[in-house]
Every structure is written in structure tokens, then in C-alpha cells.
CSV table of C-alpha atoms in Angstrom, one decimal:
chain,number,residue,atom,x,y,z
F,1,MET,CA,128.8,82.3,120.6
F,2,ALA,CA,130.5,84.1,117.0
F,3,THR,CA,134.2,82.7,118.0
F,4,LYS,CA,132.7,78.8,117.9
F,5,ARG,CA,132.6,79.1,114.3
F,6,VAL,CA,136.1,80.5,114.1
F,7,LEU,CA,138.9,78.1,113.1
F,8,THR,CA,142.8,79.6,113.4
F,9,LEU,CA,145.7,79.4,111.0
F,10,ILE,CA,148.9,80.6,112.0
F,11,LEU,CA,151.4,80.9,109.0
F,12,GLY,CA,155.2,79.7,110.3
F,13,GLY,CA,156.5,77.6,107.0
F,14,GLY,CA,159.0,79.7,105.8
F,15,ALA,CA,162.7,79.9,106.6
F,16,GLY,CA,162.9,83.4,108.7
F,17,THR,CA,166.1,84.6,106.3
F,18,ARG,CA,165.5,87.7,107.0
F,19,LEU,CA,165.8,86.5,110.8
F,20,TYR,CA,169.2,84.4,110.0
F,21,PRO,CA,170.9,83.0,112.0
F,22,LEU,CA,168.5,83.0,115.0
F,23,THR,CA,166.5,80.5,112.3
F,24,LYS,CA,169.6,78.6,111.8
F,25,VAL,CA,168.4,76.0,113.6
F,26,ARG,CA,164.6,76.8,114.3
F,27,ALA,CA,161.2,77.8,112.4
F,28,LYS,CA,160.6,81.3,112.6
F,29,PRO,CA,157.4,80.9,115.2
F,30,ALA,CA,160.1,78.9,117.8
F,31,VAL,CA,162.5,82.1,118.2
F,32,PRO,CA,162.7,82.8,121.8
F,33,LEU,CA,161.4,86.2,122.6
F,34,ALA,CA,161.9,88.5,125.9
F,35,GLY,CA,163.9,85.8,128.1
F,36,LYS,CA,161.1,83.4,128.6
F,37,TYR,CA,158.8,83.8,125.6
F,38,ARG,CA,158.8,82.2,122.0
F,39,LEU,CA,157.1,84.5,118.8
F,40,VAL,CA,154.3,82.0,118.5
F,41,ASP,CA,153.1,82.5,121.7
F,42,ILE,CA,151.8,85.7,120.7
F,43,ALA,CA,149.2,84.4,118.3
F,44,ILE,CA,148.3,81.8,120.4
F,45,SER,CA,147.5,84.0,123.3
F,46,ASN,CA,145.6,86.4,121.5
F,47,CYS,CA,143.4,83.8,120.3
F,48,ILE,CA,142.7,82.4,123.6
F,49,ASN,CA,142.6,86.0,125.0
F,50,SER,CA,139.8,86.4,122.5
F,51,GLY,CA,137.8,82.9,123.4
F,52,ILE,CA,139.0,81.2,120.1
F,53,ARG,CA,140.3,78.1,120.8
F,54,LYS,CA,140.8,76.5,117.8
F,55,ILE,CA,144.2,76.6,116.1
F,56,PHE,CA,146.5,74.9,113.7
F,57,VAL,CA,150.1,76.1,113.3
F,58,LEU,CA,151.7,75.7,109.7
F,59,THR,CA,155.0,74.8,109.6
F,60,GLN,CA,157.8,73.0,107.5
F,61,TYR,CA,161.0,74.5,108.1
F,62,LEU,CA,163.3,72.9,111.2
F,63,SER,CA,160.2,72.4,113.0
F,64,ALA,CA,160.9,69.5,116.1
F,65,SER,CA,161.8,72.5,118.7
F,66,LEU,CA,158.6,74.6,117.5
F,67,ASN,CA,156.4,71.2,118.0
F,68,ARG,CA,158.2,70.4,121.4
F,69,HIS,CA,157.1,73.5,122.4
F,70,ILE,CA,153.5,73.6,121.7
F,71,SER,CA,153.1,70.1,122.8
F,72,GLN,CA,154.8,70.9,125.8
F,73,THR,CA,152.9,74.3,126.3
F,74,TYR,CA,148.8,74.4,125.1
F,75,LYS,CA,146.7,71.5,126.6
F,76,PHE,CA,143.4,72.4,127.0
F,77,ASP,CA,141.3,70.0,129.2
F,78,ASP,CA,139.1,67.1,128.0
F,79,PHE,CA,135.5,68.7,128.6
F,80,SER,CA,136.4,71.5,126.2
F,81,ASP,CA,137.1,71.3,121.9
F,82,GLY,CA,139.7,73.3,122.0
F,83,PHE,CA,142.8,72.4,120.8
F,84,VAL,CA,146.9,74.1,119.0
F,85,ASP,CA,148.0,71.7,116.7
F,86,ILE,CA,150.8,71.4,114.7
F,87,LEU,CA,150.3,70.8,110.1
F,88,ALA,CA,153.5,70.7,109.0
F,89,ALA,CA,154.4,69.9,105.3
F,90,GLU,CA,153.9,66.6,103.8
F,91,GLN,CA,154.4,64.4,100.8
F,92,LYS,CA,151.3,63.6,99.4
F,93,ALA,CA,150.1,60.9,96.4
F,94,ASP,CA,148.7,64.5,94.3
F,95,SER,CA,151.8,66.4,95.6
F,96,THR,CA,155.5,66.9,96.8
F,97,GLY,CA,154.2,68.4,100.2
F,98,TRP,CA,156.4,71.6,100.3
F,99,TYR,CA,154.5,74.7,100.7
F,100,GLU,CA,155.0,77.2,97.9
F,101,GLY,CA,153.9,80.4,100.0
F,102,THR,CA,151.5,81.2,102.1
F,103,ALA,CA,147.8,80.5,100.4
F,104,ASP,CA,149.3,77.3,98.8
F,105,ALA,CA,150.2,76.2,102.8
F,106,VAL,CA,146.4,76.7,103.2
F,107,ARG,CA,145.4,74.3,100.2
F,108,LYS,CA,147.6,71.5,101.1
F,109,THR,CA,146.1,71.4,104.6
F,110,TRP,CA,142.6,71.6,103.6
F,111,GLN,CA,141.9,68.5,104.4
F,112,SER,CA,142.5,68.4,108.0
F,113,LEU,CA,140.5,71.8,108.2
F,114,ASP,CA,137.2,69.2,106.8
F,115,ASN,CA,137.3,67.4,110.0
F,116,HIS,CA,136.3,70.5,111.9
F,117,GLU,CA,132.6,72.9,111.9
F,118,CYS,CA,133.4,76.5,111.1
F,119,ASP,CA,132.9,78.8,108.6
F,120,LEU,CA,135.1,81.9,109.7
F,121,ILE,CA,138.8,81.1,109.1
F,122,LEU,CA,141.3,83.3,110.9
F,123,ILE,CA,144.3,83.6,109.3
F,124,LEU,CA,147.6,84.6,111.5
F,125,PRO,CA,151.3,85.7,111.0
F,126,GLY,CA,153.6,83.7,113.3
F,127,ASP,CA,156.1,86.8,113.6
F,128,ALA,CA,154.5,89.9,114.5
F,129,LEU,CA,154.1,91.3,118.3
F,130,TYR,CA,151.4,92.9,119.4
F,131,SER,CA,148.2,92.2,121.6
F,132,MET,CA,145.0,91.8,120.0
F,133,ASP,CA,141.4,91.4,120.9
F,134,TYR,CA,139.9,89.6,118.1
F,135,ARG,CA,136.5,89.3,118.5
F,136,PRO,CA,135.4,93.5,117.4
F,137,LEU,CA,137.3,91.8,114.1
F,138,LEU,CA,135.2,89.2,114.2
F,139,GLU,CA,131.8,91.3,114.8
F,140,GLN,CA,132.8,94.0,112.3
F,141,HIS,CA,133.0,91.2,109.7
F,142,LEU,CA,129.3,90.2,110.3
F,143,LYS,CA,128.3,93.3,110.5
F,144,SER,CA,129.3,94.4,107.7
F,145,GLU,CA,129.0,91.1,105.8
F,146,ALA,CA,132.2,91.2,104.0
F,147,ASP,CA,133.8,88.3,102.6
F,148,VAL,CA,137.1,88.8,103.6
F,149,THR,CA,138.1,91.7,106.3
F,150,ILE,CA,141.9,92.4,106.7
F,151,GLY,CA,143.5,93.7,110.1
F,152,VAL,CA,145.3,96.8,108.7
F,153,ASN,CA,148.2,99.2,110.7
F,154,THR,CA,150.4,102.1,110.1
F,155,VAL,CA,153.7,102.1,108.7
F,156,ASP,CA,156.2,104.7,108.0
F,157,ARG,CA,157.6,105.7,104.2
F,158,ALA,CA,160.7,104.2,105.7
F,159,ASN,CA,159.1,100.8,106.3
F,160,ALA,CA,156.1,100.6,103.6
F,161,HIS,CA,158.1,98.4,101.4
F,162,HIS,CA,158.3,95.6,103.6
F,163,PHE,CA,154.3,95.4,103.5
F,164,GLY,CA,151.1,95.2,101.6
F,165,LEU,CA,149.5,98.5,101.3
F,166,VAL,CA,145.9,99.4,101.5
F,167,LYS,CA,143.4,102.0,100.0
F,168,LEU,CA,140.3,102.1,102.0
F,169,ASP,CA,137.0,103.7,100.7
F,170,PRO,CA,134.8,106.1,103.3
F,171,TRP,CA,133.0,103.0,104.5
F,172,GLY,CA,136.6,100.8,105.3
F,173,ARG,CA,136.5,98.8,102.0
F,174,ILE,CA,139.6,98.1,100.4
F,175,PHE,CA,139.4,98.9,96.9
F,176,ASP,CA,143.1,98.7,95.9
F,177,PHE,CA,146.2,96.9,97.8
F,178,VAL,CA,149.8,96.5,95.9
F,179,GLU,CA,152.2,94.1,97.6
F,180,LYS,CA,155.3,95.4,99.2
F,181,PRO,CA,155.6,97.8,96.6
F,182,LYS,CA,159.4,99.0,96.0
F,183,SER,CA,159.8,102.4,94.7
F,184,ASP,CA,158.3,105.7,95.3
F,185,GLU,CA,156.4,105.4,92.3
F,186,ALA,CA,155.0,102.0,93.3
F,187,ARG,CA,153.7,103.8,95.9
F,188,ALA,CA,152.5,106.6,94.9
F,189,GLY,CA,148.9,107.1,96.2
F,190,PHE,CA,149.0,105.0,98.8
F,191,GLU,CA,149.5,107.7,101.9
F,192,ALA,CA,146.9,107.8,104.0
F,193,PRO,CA,144.6,111.1,104.4
F,194,LYS,CA,144.9,112.9,107.6
F,195,THR,CA,141.2,112.7,107.3
F,196,LEU,CA,141.3,109.1,107.6
F,197,LEU,CA,144.0,108.8,110.4
F,198,ASP,CA,141.8,111.6,112.6
F,199,ARG,CA,138.9,109.1,112.2
F,200,TYR,CA,140.8,106.2,113.5
F,201,GLY,CA,143.1,108.2,116.2
F,202,LEU,CA,145.8,107.1,114.0
F,203,ARG,CA,147.8,111.0,114.0
F,204,LEU,CA,151.0,110.2,112.5
F,205,PRO,CA,153.0,113.2,109.8
F,206,LEU,CA,150.7,113.3,106.5
F,207,GLY,CA,152.2,111.8,103.6
F,208,ASP,CA,154.6,109.7,105.3
F,209,THR,CA,152.2,107.4,106.9
F,210,PHE,CA,150.6,104.4,104.9
F,211,LEU,CA,148.0,101.9,105.8
F,212,ALA,CA,149.1,98.3,105.7
F,213,SER,CA,147.8,94.9,105.9
F,214,MET,CA,148.9,93.3,109.1
F,215,GLY,CA,148.3,89.8,107.8
F,216,VAL,CA,145.4,89.1,109.7
F,217,TYR,CA,142.4,88.1,107.6
F,218,LEU,CA,139.1,86.8,108.6
F,219,PHE,CA,137.6,84.9,105.6
F,220,ASN,CA,134.0,83.2,105.0
F,221,ARG,CA,135.1,79.8,104.5
F,222,SER,CA,133.4,79.5,101.7
F,223,THR,CA,135.6,82.3,99.6
F,224,LEU,CA,138.4,81.1,101.0
F,225,ASP,CA,137.7,77.4,99.7
F,226,TRP,CA,136.7,79.2,96.3
F,227,TRP,CA,140.0,80.6,96.0
F,228,LEU,CA,142.0,77.8,97.1
F,229,ARG,CA,139.8,74.9,94.6
F,230,GLU,CA,139.2,77.6,91.6
F,231,THR,CA,142.5,79.0,91.5
F,232,LYS,CA,146.0,78.3,91.4
F,233,CYS,CA,147.2,81.6,93.4
F,234,THR,CA,150.0,80.1,96.3
F,235,ASP,CA,150.6,83.5,98.0
F,236,PHE,CA,147.9,85.4,99.8
F,237,GLY,CA,149.4,88.9,99.7
F,238,LYS,CA,150.6,89.0,95.9
F,239,GLU,CA,147.8,87.2,94.1
F,240,ILE,CA,144.2,86.4,95.8
F,241,ILE,CA,143.2,90.0,98.0
F,242,PRO,CA,144.6,91.9,95.3
F,243,SER,CA,142.4,89.6,92.6
F,244,ALA,CA,139.7,89.2,95.6
F,245,ILE,CA,139.0,92.9,95.7
F,246,LYS,CA,137.6,93.1,92.0
F,247,GLN,CA,135.1,90.5,92.6
F,248,ASN,CA,134.8,89.9,96.5
F,249,ARG,CA,133.5,92.5,99.7
F,250,ILE,CA,137.0,93.1,101.2
F,251,SER,CA,136.5,95.0,104.0
F,252,SER,CA,139.2,96.3,107.1
F,253,TYR,CA,139.9,96.5,110.4
F,254,VAL,CA,141.7,99.8,111.5
F,255,PHE,CA,144.1,98.3,114.4
F,256,SER,CA,145.7,101.5,116.8
F,257,GLY,CA,147.7,99.6,119.0
F,258,TYR,CA,150.8,98.7,119.2
F,259,TRP,CA,151.9,96.0,116.1
F,260,GLU,CA,155.2,95.4,115.0
F,261,ASP,CA,156.6,92.8,112.2
F,262,ILE,CA,159.4,91.4,114.2
F,263,GLY,CA,161.1,89.4,110.6
F,264,THR,CA,164.3,91.1,110.6
F,265,ILE,CA,167.1,91.0,113.2
F,266,GLU,CA,167.0,95.0,113.4
F,267,ALA,CA,163.0,94.7,114.0
F,268,PHE,CA,163.6,92.0,116.8
F,269,TYR,CA,166.3,93.7,118.0
F,270,GLU,CA,164.7,97.1,118.6
F,271,ALA,CA,161.5,95.6,119.9
F,272,HIS,CA,163.2,94.1,122.6
F,273,MET,CA,164.8,97.1,123.7
F,274,GLN,CA,161.3,99.0,123.6
F,275,MET,CA,160.6,96.6,125.9
F,276,LEU,CA,163.0,98.1,128.7
F,277,GLU,CA,161.9,101.7,128.6
F,278,ASP,CA,159.6,103.2,131.3
F,279,GLN,CA,156.8,102.9,129.3
F,280,PRO,CA,157.2,100.1,127.2
F,281,PRO,CA,154.3,99.7,124.3
F,282,PHE,CA,154.2,96.1,124.4
F,283,ASP,CA,154.4,95.1,128.0
F,284,PHE,CA,153.9,91.9,129.0
F,285,SER,CA,153.3,92.3,132.8
F,286,SER,CA,150.3,95.0,132.8
F,287,MET,CA,147.9,94.0,129.5
F,288,SER,CA,144.6,93.4,132.1
F,289,GLY,CA,143.4,90.1,130.8
F,290,GLN,CA,145.8,89.9,128.1
F,291,THR,CA,148.0,87.3,129.2
F,292,ILE,CA,151.0,86.0,127.1
F,293,PHE,CA,151.0,82.0,127.8
F,294,THR,CA,153.9,80.2,127.1
F,295,ARG,CA,155.7,76.7,128.6
F,296,SER,CA,155.4,76.6,132.4
F,297,ARG,CA,158.9,75.6,133.8
F,298,ASN,CA,159.7,75.1,137.2
F,299,LEU,CA,163.3,76.8,137.6
F,300,PRO,CA,164.6,78.3,141.1
F,301,ASN,CA,164.5,82.6,141.6
F,302,SER,CA,166.9,83.9,139.4
F,303,PHE,CA,170.3,84.2,141.6
F,304,VAL,CA,172.0,88.4,141.1
F,305,VAL,CA,175.6,89.1,143.6
F,306,ASP,CA,177.5,92.2,143.8
F,307,THR,CA,175.7,93.0,140.5
F,308,LYS,CA,174.5,96.5,139.0
F,309,VAL,CA,171.2,96.3,137.3
F,310,SER,CA,170.0,98.9,135.7
F,311,ARG,CA,166.8,98.4,133.2
F,312,ALA,CA,166.6,95.1,132.3
F,313,LEU,CA,164.6,92.2,132.0
F,314,ILE,CA,165.9,89.2,134.3
F,315,SER,CA,164.2,85.4,133.5
F,316,PRO,CA,164.1,82.3,135.6
F,317,GLY,CA,166.9,80.4,136.9
F,318,VAL,CA,169.6,83.1,136.2
F,319,ARG,CA,172.8,83.6,137.9
F,320,ILE,CA,174.5,86.7,137.5
F,321,ILE,CA,178.3,87.2,139.8
F,322,GLY,CA,179.6,90.3,140.3
F,323,ALA,CA,178.2,91.8,136.7
F,324,ASN,CA,176.8,94.9,135.3
F,325,ILE,CA,173.8,94.8,133.3
F,326,SER,CA,172.7,97.6,131.6
F,327,ARG,CA,169.6,97.9,129.2
F,328,SER,CA,169.5,94.1,128.6
F,329,VAL,CA,167.2,91.3,128.6
F,330,VAL,CA,168.3,88.4,130.3
F,331,GLY,CA,167.2,85.1,129.4
F,332,LEU,CA,166.0,81.8,131.1
F,333,ARG,CA,169.1,79.8,132.9
F,334,SER,CA,171.6,82.6,131.6
F,335,ARG,CA,174.8,82.1,133.9
F,336,VAL,CA,177.2,85.7,134.3
F,337,GLY,CA,181.1,85.5,135.4
F,338,ALA,CA,182.5,88.4,137.3
F,339,GLY,CA,183.4,91.4,135.9
F,340,SER,CA,181.2,90.9,132.8
F,341,SER,CA,179.4,93.9,131.6
F,342,VAL,CA,176.1,93.2,129.6
F,343,GLU,CA,174.7,96.2,127.5
F,344,ASP,CA,172.0,97.0,124.9
F,345,SER,CA,172.3,93.3,124.1
F,346,ILE,CA,169.8,90.0,124.2
F,347,VAL,CA,171.2,87.5,125.7
F,348,MET,CA,168.8,84.5,124.8
F,349,GLY,CA,170.5,82.2,127.8
F,350,ASN,CA,170.4,78.5,128.1
F,351,ASP,CA,168.3,75.3,127.5
F,352,TYR,CA,169.6,73.7,130.8
F,353,PHE,CA,171.8,74.3,133.7
F,354,GLU,CA,175.0,72.2,133.9
F,355,THR,CA,177.4,71.1,136.0
F,356,GLU,CA,180.0,70.1,134.4
F,357,PRO,CA,181.2,71.8,131.4
F,358,ARG,CA,181.5,70.1,128.5
F,359,ASN,CA,181.8,70.2,124.6
F,360,PRO,CA,185.7,71.3,125.1
F,361,VAL,CA,187.0,73.7,121.8
F,362,LYS,CA,189.8,72.4,120.0
F,363,GLY,CA,192.8,73.8,121.7
F,364,ALA,CA,191.1,74.7,124.2
F,365,SER,CA,190.1,73.8,127.8
F,366,ALA,CA,186.6,73.3,128.4
F,367,ILE,CA,184.5,75.9,128.6
F,368,PRO,CA,181.0,76.1,130.1
F,369,VAL,CA,177.7,77.7,129.2
F,370,GLY,CA,177.1,80.9,129.6
F,371,ILE,CA,178.9,84.2,130.0
F,372,GLY,CA,182.1,84.0,131.1
F,373,GLU,CA,184.3,86.5,133.4
F,374,GLY,CA,185.6,89.7,132.5
F,375,CYS,CA,183.5,89.8,129.5
F,376,HIS,CA,182.1,92.8,127.6
F,377,ILE,CA,179.0,92.9,125.1
F,378,ARG,CA,177.1,95.2,124.0
F,379,ARG,CA,174.7,96.0,121.6
F,380,ALA,CA,174.4,92.0,120.5
F,381,ILE,CA,172.1,89.1,120.2
F,382,VAL,CA,173.5,86.2,122.1
F,383,ASP,CA,171.5,83.0,121.1
F,384,LYS,CA,170.5,79.8,123.6
F,385,ASN,CA,173.6,77.3,125.3
F,386,VAL,CA,176.5,80.2,123.7
F,387,ARG,CA,179.8,79.2,125.9
F,388,MET,CA,181.0,82.4,125.8
F,389,GLY,CA,184.9,82.2,127.6
F,390,ASN,CA,186.9,84.6,129.8
F,391,ASN,CA,187.5,87.9,128.4
F,392,VAL,CA,185.6,87.8,125.5
F,393,ARG,CA,185.0,91.1,124.0
F,394,ILE,CA,182.1,91.9,121.7
F,395,LEU,CA,181.7,95.3,120.7
F,396,ASN,CA,182.0,95.6,117.3
F,397,GLU,CA,184.3,99.0,117.4
F,398,LYS,CA,184.6,99.1,113.8
F,399,ASN,CA,181.0,99.6,113.3
F,400,VAL,CA,180.5,96.9,111.0
F,401,GLN,CA,177.2,96.6,109.4
F,402,HIS,CA,176.8,93.2,107.7
F,403,ALA,CA,179.5,90.2,108.4
F,404,ASP,CA,178.7,86.2,108.4
F,405,HIS,CA,181.0,84.2,110.1
F,406,ASP,CA,182.0,81.1,111.8
F,407,LEU,CA,181.4,82.5,115.4
F,408,TYR,CA,179.2,85.5,114.4
F,409,VAL,CA,176.8,87.3,111.8
F,410,ILE,CA,176.5,90.9,111.8
F,411,ARG,CA,173.4,92.5,110.2
F,412,GLY,CA,172.5,96.2,110.9
F,413,GLY,CA,175.5,96.3,112.8
F,414,ILE,CA,174.0,94.4,115.6
F,415,VAL,CA,176.2,91.4,116.6
F,416,ILE,CA,174.5,87.8,116.5
F,417,ILE,CA,176.3,84.7,118.3
F,418,PRO,CA,174.4,81.4,116.6
F,419,LYS,CA,173.4,79.1,119.1
F,420,ASP,CA,175.6,76.5,120.2
F,421,THR,CA,178.5,78.3,118.9
F,422,VAL,CA,181.7,78.4,121.4
F,423,LEU,CA,184.1,81.6,121.8
F,424,PRO,CA,187.3,80.8,123.1
F,425,ASP,CA,189.0,82.7,126.4
F,426,GLY,CA,189.9,86.5,124.3
F,427,THR,CA,187.5,86.6,121.6
F,428,VAL,CA,187.0,89.8,119.9
F,429,VAL,CA,184.1,90.7,117.2
């Protein structure tokens, strides 16, 4: 089978500054998702569902929790040659070890790939939300005799500057590419023609739609080896892809399904809110044959008493007493006290159950892990292991768009309470 010829590299080495403070203490692929998953589970699950079982995750930034998650989650049987392994940046005799870009990360780990037989290398982002079977991409790549195939999807004008934009000829070959163009002048001419959108069933407003790279690259191994060995290029989007268009056959694979880059706080938040719609564009519970895998936990059922729950995702091990949960995601082992209200928010939950309060705040009594009584939370992201006292109000009533505080961060009007933060009784944000 062709999938046996593929080795996958998931890129997760960046600092994830746009997702700060969710990346303050963890690598970007380890950021919790939808209450019980991690971002990296999406790319790995897509591979497993596609029959691709040789997977490396490249990382260098705060990788301890990511290493732990992968080692505890992805274990293939003894009769399989499949694996999911971490390739972390390391010092060597000929390099300082730190990755200087996406391509440089692959270059510095290339020696580890030599031990595996493959002639195709699939490179994936670690921070995108999508369900994709890579087998049609693989089949098209081989049929077209391409050197590189790039997965592309649509973006609107407001978000086009975050992505690499492509131009396609009538046969789907990429003949022009610009990486993250910041001005209208730089984006000029990259609008997708209506005929092209119609061909792939992508019906979006003409003149406001662009085809963008998904960061999904399928390389012939020999092609990638040449670019890493014969050039000093350090980044795929900025250097290798624009240069390769001039001398290699670069094909596109147009993916018409849901795809969301969730590399910013605003995108991360909106992706979760979309999960709560009647027909969510990405639904973890109704993807036939496309299971999203994650770590198995032997947690008790959630315990909910005298609580009004309206449009929410409730994870295992949750305890909610006399509260109001509306349009929110409630993560593993969350605790919500009586009289509290959680609206339009993401509560990531806790890493452990707690029988006795600990980590007291100076000048205050010890506060248990979780959300206390009489709290009101709206349009917020509460990271793991937060200790929130009673009568805390997180409402951002002044509609502050950007702020950095010892106890919270605000991005795009969304309040984020960082992991392990302690909020004393009566705190107002």
C-alpha cells in the first residue's frame, strides 16, 4: 500500500506566541482542546485514520507535557511497525540544536529519518483543526508525478495575511506563491477565480476569497533531501516553496472540508464556540470512521446537581453543583460551585482531583482547585488548575481588547486566566 511509503513529520517546535498565555507553560501542540483532547491529537488521528502509522512530532519549546501525552497515548502493538515519537531539538557537534525555522527543524532531524524506509514525507502543522483523509492526497500526488503536493483551502480577505497564498493553473499546478502578504498590493491577483471555486465546490464571495496553503506538504523524499542538503533555506513557506515552484513540479490538493488554523487566541476561542452550534463544522461525535484519539483516562462520570445546562460540552470527571452553564466547554475534572454562572467560555479543567485545598494565597485562606461559589464568568478561557475563590467576576465590562496582568491576559476582548493562577475571593476582571 502507498501509505507504507509515507513518513509523517508534525511540526510543533514554535513558541506559539500568538496563543500566549496558553503556551506559557506548554508547547503549542499540547494545548488542551474541546475539554479532553490536545491540539496534536488532530494531526496524529488524521494520520492513523488514513493508515499512516510512522509519525514523528518535532518540538523544542516546553515539550515535557507534550512528551508525556504522546508516550501515554499512542502505543501500537508489537506486531506493527507503527510509532509516534518525539524528535526534540538537541545540541550536536555541528549545530547549536535550536530550530531556526520549519525547514531547519526537518534538516536537523534528518539523520533520525535515515533509519526508516520511505520515499514520501508528509509534513503537517500541529495547530490546525480539520478532519482529513490523506490517502486521496497521496493518490493524486503519485498520479500527477509531482515533486511536492500542497494542501490548500479557502480563506477570506480579512485572514489572508496569516497564510501563504497560491495561484493555480487549469491543471491544479501551483505557479505562484506569496507567504503571509501584509498589504492589499501584495495580495493583488491572488483572488481565486469563480471558475476555480466552482470546480472544487468552494462557493464563497468572488474577489474576497483566496486559496491558502494549509501547511500540509507531501514531498518526494529525494526532492526534500535536495532542498535541505543543497541549500541553506530554513523555512518552507518563506523560502523553499517559492523557490521550488521555479524548478520543481508543485501540485495542489484542494481540500473542501472544514479547516481552521487555531494559532491565535481569537481563532482558538471561535473554534470552540462553533463546536456548540446545532450543526458544528467540526463535530467530534459524528465523524464516521474518523475517530479523534486521545489519552484514555479512567475517570468517573460527571456529577451535576440542580444545574441549568444549555448548549455545552461536559467532559468526564466534572462536578457541578447548583450552577448555570451556557454555551461553554467544561474540561476534565472541572469543579463549579453553587450559584456560579459560566457563559460563552472555555473551562479547561484540572489535571487532578483534590481532597484538601492547597497553595494558599498570601493574605487569604486556601482556595480549592476549580471555580468557587457565586462566580460569574463570561467570554473567557480558564486554563487548567486555576483556583478561583468565591464571588469572582470575569466579565470584562469595560470591553478591554488587550491587556497583560499578573492574574489574567486579554486578547481580542477574551479574558484568559493562565494555568495554576489563584484568584482570591471577590476578584473582578
